[in-house]
Structures are given as C-alpha cells and as structure tokens.
C-alpha cells in the first residue's frame, strides 16, 4: 500500500488524531502561558527570584521526555493527565525565561515615568510592562509551541492522545505491513501542524503587538 | 478633592479654590524641610538635610555636578522615592498625607528623552493622566489636541503617530504636553532637553518660557547646563554633593556675586557675558537723547541740539517710532521739516531683548547708539556706556541683595 492509499484509507482516524494533537498542544500552551506569566510576574522584579524560577524551569527542561513521562505514570497513571502535565512542564522554560527577560528589559525610566504620572503598580504592569514585553513573551510561547508539538508525540507512550500513536504503532511493527506509512503519517502530520501553528503565531503577533514597537 | 477636577471644567475647578494641590492649575509653592534621603547600603546621603522654598509660579533650576542628588530630590517631591527624614509641602499640604498615586496625577513629570511609551500613540500618551482622573472622553480628545497645539505640533498630523515616528525634539514636546495635560500646578522636569541638539534645545527653551508666561506653573527644572539654568530659571539653586545648596538666588545675582569658587566653576568663563544675557534692555538706564517730530522745523531742532550740546537728534514719526537721525551739521542753517534732512535709522532694538542682543546690535551698527523701542515706540538709546553702566548697576544690586539675604539662606 502506498503512503497516499494509507492516508486515504485511514482518513478519519488521522483527522481525529491530528485534531487531538493540535487541541492538546493548544490547551497545554494556554495553561503553560498562564502559569509561566504568573511565575514571571511574581519573580521578575527580584534578580534572585527570577534566577531561581528560570533555574527550576531549566532543570525540568533537561529531563529526557521519556523519563519524565515514565516518572509521571506511577503518580498519574496513563492517558491525558500525565501527557498534559509533562507538556506544560516542558513549555514553561521558554515562556518563563522570555517573560522575565522581556519584562526586566523594559526601560526603567519608562517605569519611572509611568509611576511618576500616578499609575499604580498593577496598572504599570498591565499597561506598560506586559505590552512592551509582549513580543518577547510571544516568541517564548512560539518556541514552546514548536517544542511541545514534538514532545506531544511521545505522549502516546503513556497512552496520551494525538499523532504520536501513529508513530509509536508504526515503530512497534517495524518490518510489518504499513509500519513505515504509519510512522510517516504521524511525522508528516506533526510537521504540518507545527507549520500551521507557527503561521498562527505570526498572525497573533501582528494583531496583538502595537505598531509602535513592531520590528 | 480630586473629584472637583473630574466634574467641572478645569477653569471652574481653578476658580473654586486656588490653594490646594488638587484644585490649582496655576503654580503652588513647594517647601522642602530638612529633607534627607539615604539609599540603603550607601554611606553618604544622596540628599542631605535640604531645606528650600520653591515659590509659586516660578521656574527654579537645579544645577549641580553629576551624582549630586538632583534626580533624587525630584523623585522625593513626587514621592517616587520616600525620604529617610524631613518633609515636603506642596501648596501647603503635606505630600505624604495623601496617596502617592493621587499626588502624582497633579504633579507633571518630564524626564530625559521624553519617556514616551513607545507602544502608545501620541494621543494615547498625552491622554494618560486625564484618563486616570476619569475625565469624559470628548473632553480628553479635545484636551489632547489642545495640548499638542500648545507645544507646536499639528494634532491632525501627529495624534495617531507612534513615538518612534517623531524626532527627538518632537518627542520632547510631547513629553511636555503629556505632563501638562491634566493642568497640574507643579511640573518637575529632569534634564528634559538634555538629549537634543543645541538649536532644537534653544527652541524648546524658548517655547517653555513662552508657555510659562501663560501657565504660571511652579516648575522645578534640573539641568547640567548652567546657561540653560540662566535662561530658564527665575531662580537657580547651585547644588553640591548631597544636594547641598551652595547658592540659591536669581540668575543675575549668582552671576554678579557667586558665593564661592564652586559656583564660579559652574558659571564658567564669560560670566559677565551671561549677565548681559539675563538683563533686559528696557530694565536698564537708557540714554534719553534729543528727540524731534518729523514735522518739527529744522532750525528749532538745531537750536535744541546746540543747547543740549548733543551731536544729533532721533526723529520720531506720528506713532513715536524712531525713523531718522538728524545731525547738527545736517541741520545747520536749514529750514522746513526736519525729516527732509535726516538719514534713515536702519537698526533698532526691542526693549524686551537682552543686553547681549543690544551689544550685538551696537557692534553691527555704524552708529554709536541704537534706538530702543517698546511696542515699536521709542523709549531711549542704548550705547556701550549704557551696557557698562548696567553691569555696574547689577553688581551693586547683587551686593545689596546678598547682604539682605545673608541671614535667611546662608545654607
Ligand atoms: N536607586 C539607587 N540606589 C542607590 N543609590 C542611588 C540610587 N539612585 C541614585 N543613587 C545614588 O545617589 C546619588 C545621587 O544620585 P542622583 O541620581 O540623584 O544624581 P543626579 O544629581 O541626578 O546625577 P546626574 O546629573 O548624573 O543625573 C548618586 O551617588 C547615586 O549613585
Ligand atoms: Mg539625574
């Protein structure tokens, strides 16, 4: 069976798994962005605190994905939960790091100017610091998206949802019928998704970054 | 209190009560009392026991070497930094008795390079404080345009631009417009024109003086540039390390009688020339000269000149404008209107100009005297003698001032 025949035969399953993959990645990113931003907002004013936060995120980042999934099984079992947790943990580092860097790179004289005209701390954060750091933060999210897209494939190892299933079952049956087609379908699907996500982020960047600071 | 400003128009609010910080639009007095700020972990105080009164509606220039505590002093006034000890009264109210954010909305703050927010349009930048004070939308829109016009930027052209699409000088203007938008009685300007070229800087300084003529804000202006301080300041405070006030006086007095070498060092060379810069021609004793009307008879004028022992007369037209010189020789033995014999006056100078401009006019003219006008009417003559006399007079005045003031600000 050719690759195209394989894809046509399993159209429905592939669509479903692609959808699951995209949906999982998207939800994990939203979650990671929320958590990452909160961590960054709490820590960016203090050099020590932000270094600790980035440090922890880096350590998590260096754990090989298989090992991390493996470590999560005894605690959370199989399925969606361990997959989401692992993906969120992985995507934290680029988001936290970029958010901290972005916000601490905001010109202190601008913060002075903002405070000097009577803006509260919170208003300065939401009106000045976050908008100015936004392009850098968004880049962090974008990097995370690419990263998580690949790691999400490994979620199949803990019976997580998504295109990883195609790859794993293909690899498991290596030499057997359609083994290569299956692995290939998963891989190509992930690559296409990654490209779509990236384009999506470019668009978000266009629409959410002020023209005054767009590169 | 702040609500008064949000409901009525600015004028109405100003009329209601002109004393408190929140209601005033004209300047209010600022008093620093034994103000001290020590940053944590530093052995010396950045601002050390400073006591100073900044009179309502005046521009006070703070000059001093880098790191002497000028910026810290400013930030103490709008409470970006809390003092270690001492107090600040703005418009007679203790600055620390009200929430810092509320206070700051009534104290304009302009920093170097304007401090504009790059992600907001010019209009959004200018509208920030009025928005926080919850002005009505239409009023804010109107105010933004008004402020842009005030600082010489065409609203239609600049309103929707972003800061990076403006030159340094234009950004600086927007910075001033933004600080003035909510009509605060007090304006703090920290080296606002430090980053622009000298020509633009000169123009911005002129504009600020022009604005101040109308607005009468209390302005604290930090600068490194003594000439800028002389030009803008109604008073100058020369500061040494720890914001210690070495001399606090009007520019003419500092120039004429610097208290010590530290101040002399700041004035730099050409102190006398700078003195010329701070004195208006109309304020010094001018030569009267002999004047004549265009229709006067030549022989009568000749007689008057001989009696007064003057070599020539200034001929004025019906509106008292100086139009001609008529010399004794020209008029000797002549009859008929004096204007038939005079030579046209080519150079006159406004009494509003400073002595330095007067001196330049003298050097550029081929006569030893230049007629001085006020609203184009003749008020007298300036000569090298007048300038010299004026300098002497300024020195004398400064001496008297100093001996009177010696008791009160010997800081
Ligand atoms: N946030 C801070 N923490 C610790 N020390 C500070 C801080 N800000 C200023 N200083 C110190 O306080 C002193 C006064 O600083 P300040 O910025 O007020 O000087 P300045 O007169 O404005 O100087 P410049 O003309 O260079 O702007 C300096 O010695 C400076 O190092
Ligand atoms: Mg400074």
Tab-separated table of N, CA, C and O in Angstrom, chain A residues 109-121 123 127-128 131-132 210-215, chain B residues 75 78 80 101 104-105 107 109 111 115-120 125 128-129 132 160 162 164-165 178:
chain	number	residue	atom	x	y	z
A	109	UNK	N	13.419	53.838	33.001
A	109	UNK	CA	12.969	55.236	33.014
A	109	UNK	C	11.507	55.329	32.557
A	109	UNK	O	10.782	56.233	32.958
A	110	UNK	N	11.071	54.356	31.749
A	110	UNK	CA	9.661	54.343	31.353
A	110	UNK	C	8.783	53.973	32.541
A	110	UNK	O	7.699	54.522	32.727
A	111	UNK	N	9.274	53.033	33.334
A	111	UNK	CA	8.518	52.656	34.530
A	111	UNK	C	8.460	53.849	35.487
A	111	UNK	O	7.406	54.153	36.049
A	112	UNK	N	9.582	54.547	35.616
A	112	UNK	CA	9.601	55.768	36.437
A	112	UNK	C	8.590	56.782	35.919
A	112	UNK	O	7.850	57.388	36.694
A	113	UNK	N	8.601	56.968	34.607
A	113	UNK	CA	7.674	57.936	34.011
A	113	UNK	C	6.231	57.526	34.313
A	113	UNK	O	5.402	58.366	34.675
A	114	UNK	N	5.959	56.237	34.187
A	114	UNK	CA	4.604	55.752	34.422
A	114	UNK	C	4.198	55.931	35.882
A	114	UNK	O	3.125	56.448	36.190
A	115	UNK	N	5.095	55.541	36.781
A	115	UNK	CA	4.822	55.724	38.209
A	115	UNK	C	4.700	57.208	38.521
A	115	UNK	O	3.848	57.625	39.291
A	116	UNK	N	5.576	57.992	37.889
A	116	UNK	CA	5.618	59.431	38.141
A	116	UNK	C	4.348	60.138	37.714
A	116	UNK	O	4.067	61.232	38.177
A	117	UNK	N	3.593	59.542	36.791
A	117	UNK	CA	2.350	60.206	36.404
A	117	UNK	C	1.165	59.643	37.174
A	117	UNK	O	0.017	59.967	36.879
A	118	UNK	N	1.460	58.793	38.131
A	118	UNK	CA	0.401	58.357	39.027
A	118	UNK	C	-0.238	57.028	38.668
A	118	UNK	O	-1.361	56.743	39.063
A	119	UNK	N	0.470	56.179	37.907
A	119	UNK	CA	-0.075	54.845	37.640
A	119	UNK	C	0.251	53.937	38.826
A	119	UNK	O	1.366	53.986	39.349
A	120	UNK	N	-0.702	53.087	39.181
A	120	UNK	CA	-0.435	52.140	40.256
A	120	UNK	C	0.484	51.039	39.719
A	120	UNK	O	0.651	50.897	38.513
A	121	UNK	N	1.071	50.266	40.634
A	121	UNK	CA	1.958	49.166	40.251
A	121	UNK	C	1.273	48.243	39.237
A	121	UNK	O	1.845	47.832	38.250
A	123	UNK	N	-1.295	48.849	37.306
A	123	UNK	CA	-1.549	49.498	36.023
A	123	UNK	C	-0.268	49.550	35.195
A	123	UNK	O	-0.290	49.335	33.983
A	127	UNK	N	-0.369	47.986	31.694
A	127	UNK	CA	-0.417	48.975	30.609
A	127	UNK	C	0.949	49.211	29.985
A	127	UNK	O	1.050	49.649	28.847
A	128	UNK	N	1.993	48.995	30.765
A	128	UNK	CA	3.322	49.341	30.259
A	128	UNK	C	4.211	48.113	30.109
A	128	UNK	O	4.663	47.783	29.010
A	131	UNK	N	2.662	44.944	27.879
A	131	UNK	CA	2.599	45.254	26.443
A	131	UNK	C	3.980	45.428	25.806
A	131	UNK	O	4.195	45.005	24.685
A	132	UNK	N	4.906	46.042	26.554
A	132	UNK	CA	6.232	46.253	25.976
A	132	UNK	C	7.003	44.940	25.870
A	132	UNK	O	7.794	44.745	24.960
A	210	UNK	N	1.599	46.288	19.375
A	210	UNK	CA	1.376	47.674	18.958
A	210	UNK	C	2.263	48.013	17.768
A	210	UNK	O	3.404	47.588	17.688
A	211	UNK	N	1.714	48.797	16.827
A	211	UNK	CA	2.506	49.206	15.670
A	211	UNK	C	3.722	50.000	16.105
A	211	UNK	O	4.710	50.078	15.384
A	212	UNK	N	3.618	50.608	17.291
A	212	UNK	CA	4.724	51.441	17.759
A	212	UNK	C	5.966	50.651	18.118
A	212	UNK	O	7.053	51.202	18.180
A	213	UNK	N	5.824	49.346	18.390
A	213	UNK	CA	7.005	48.570	18.775
A	213	UNK	C	7.216	47.369	17.860
A	213	UNK	O	8.045	46.516	18.123
A	214	UNK	N	6.460	47.317	16.768
A	214	UNK	CA	6.644	46.187	15.861
A	214	UNK	C	7.933	46.382	15.086
A	214	UNK	O	8.223	47.467	14.612
A	215	UNK	N	8.687	45.299	14.961
A	215	UNK	CA	10.022	45.378	14.378
A	215	UNK	C	10.130	45.829	12.944
A	215	UNK	O	9.347	46.129	12.191
B	75	UNK	N	12.600	63.134	42.643
B	75	UNK	CA	11.784	61.953	42.930
B	75	UNK	C	11.228	61.995	44.351
B	75	UNK	O	10.233	61.347	44.644
B	78	UNK	N	7.869	64.050	44.040
B	78	UNK	CA	6.661	63.322	43.626
B	78	UNK	C	6.569	61.933	44.260
B	78	UNK	O	5.791	61.082	43.829
B	80	UNK	N	8.343	59.324	44.203
B	80	UNK	CA	8.821	58.085	43.588
B	80	UNK	C	9.800	57.436	44.545
B	80	UNK	O	10.051	56.243	44.508
B	101	UNK	N	-0.135	57.899	44.388
B	101	UNK	CA	-0.634	57.936	43.009
B	101	UNK	C	-1.513	59.157	42.766
B	101	UNK	O	-1.456	59.777	41.708
B	104	UNK	N	0.724	62.235	42.447
B	104	UNK	CA	1.493	62.302	41.198
B	104	UNK	C	0.644	62.738	40.017
B	104	UNK	O	1.157	63.271	39.053
B	105	UNK	N	-0.652	62.471	40.083
B	105	UNK	CA	-1.507	62.888	38.974
B	105	UNK	C	-1.639	64.401	38.920
B	105	UNK	O	-2.122	64.950	37.949
B	107	UNK	N	1.082	66.342	39.692
B	107	UNK	CA	2.449	66.847	39.576
B	107	UNK	C	3.004	66.329	38.254
B	107	UNK	O	3.264	65.142	38.106
B	109	UNK	N	5.498	65.354	35.314
B	109	UNK	CA	6.860	64.839	35.412
B	109	UNK	C	7.398	64.621	34.003
B	109	UNK	O	6.812	63.878	33.227
B	111	UNK	N	10.852	63.569	31.879
B	111	UNK	CA	12.213	63.074	32.035
B	111	UNK	C	12.964	63.200	30.722
B	111	UNK	O	12.396	63.518	29.686
B	115	UNK	N	10.461	60.119	27.766
B	115	UNK	CA	9.844	58.995	28.463
B	115	UNK	C	8.501	58.608	27.884
B	115	UNK	O	7.618	58.127	28.601
B	116	UNK	N	8.331	58.788	26.587
B	116	UNK	CA	7.053	58.406	25.973
B	116	UNK	C	6.962	56.889	25.896
B	116	UNK	O	7.968	56.212	25.723
B	117	UNK	N	5.741	56.375	26.002
B	117	UNK	CA	5.559	54.936	25.904
B	117	UNK	C	5.476	54.554	24.433
B	117	UNK	O	4.569	54.983	23.725
B	118	UNK	N	6.429	53.741	23.977
B	118	UNK	CA	6.555	53.508	22.535
B	118	UNK	C	5.376	52.743	21.945
B	118	UNK	O	5.145	52.818	20.751
B	119	UNK	N	4.628	52.017	22.785
B	119	UNK	CA	3.535	51.213	22.236
B	119	UNK	C	2.220	51.985	22.199
B	119	UNK	O	1.197	51.435	21.822
B	120	UNK	N	2.266	53.234	22.618
B	120	UNK	CA	1.039	54.031	22.581
B	120	UNK	C	1.216	55.164	21.579
B	120	UNK	O	2.313	55.690	21.423
B	125	UNK	N	-0.571	58.661	24.691
B	125	UNK	CA	0.401	59.115	25.680
B	125	UNK	C	-0.091	60.361	26.411
B	125	UNK	O	-0.051	60.431	27.636
B	128	UNK	N	-3.053	60.007	29.014
B	128	UNK	CA	-2.950	59.078	30.146
B	128	UNK	C	-3.468	59.629	31.476
B	128	UNK	O	-4.302	59.006	32.133
B	129	UNK	N	-2.954	60.792	31.864
B	129	UNK	CA	-3.349	61.306	33.179
B	129	UNK	C	-4.828	61.738	33.205
B	129	UNK	O	-5.562	61.368	34.115
B	132	UNK	N	-6.791	58.736	33.782
B	132	UNK	CA	-6.755	58.243	35.157
B	132	UNK	C	-7.609	59.111	36.065
B	132	UNK	O	-8.140	58.641	37.061
B	160	UNK	N	-1.993	60.423	15.762
B	160	UNK	CA	-2.016	58.967	15.639
B	160	UNK	C	-0.664	58.348	15.335
B	160	UNK	O	-0.573	57.171	15.028
B	162	UNK	N	3.230	57.070	16.308
B	162	UNK	CA	3.887	56.470	17.462
B	162	UNK	C	5.175	57.245	17.745
B	162	UNK	O	5.747	57.857	16.843
B	164	UNK	N	8.204	56.549	17.984
B	164	UNK	CA	9.400	56.342	17.167
B	164	UNK	C	9.307	57.050	15.815
B	164	UNK	O	10.299	57.158	15.103
B	165	UNK	N	8.114	57.495	15.461
B	165	UNK	CA	7.965	58.220	14.199
B	165	UNK	C	8.184	59.726	14.376
B	165	UNK	O	7.894	60.501	13.478
B	178	UNK	N	2.268	65.950	27.562
B	178	UNK	CA	1.705	64.906	28.408
B	178	UNK	C	1.722	65.334	29.871
B	178	UNK	O	0.751	65.136	30.601
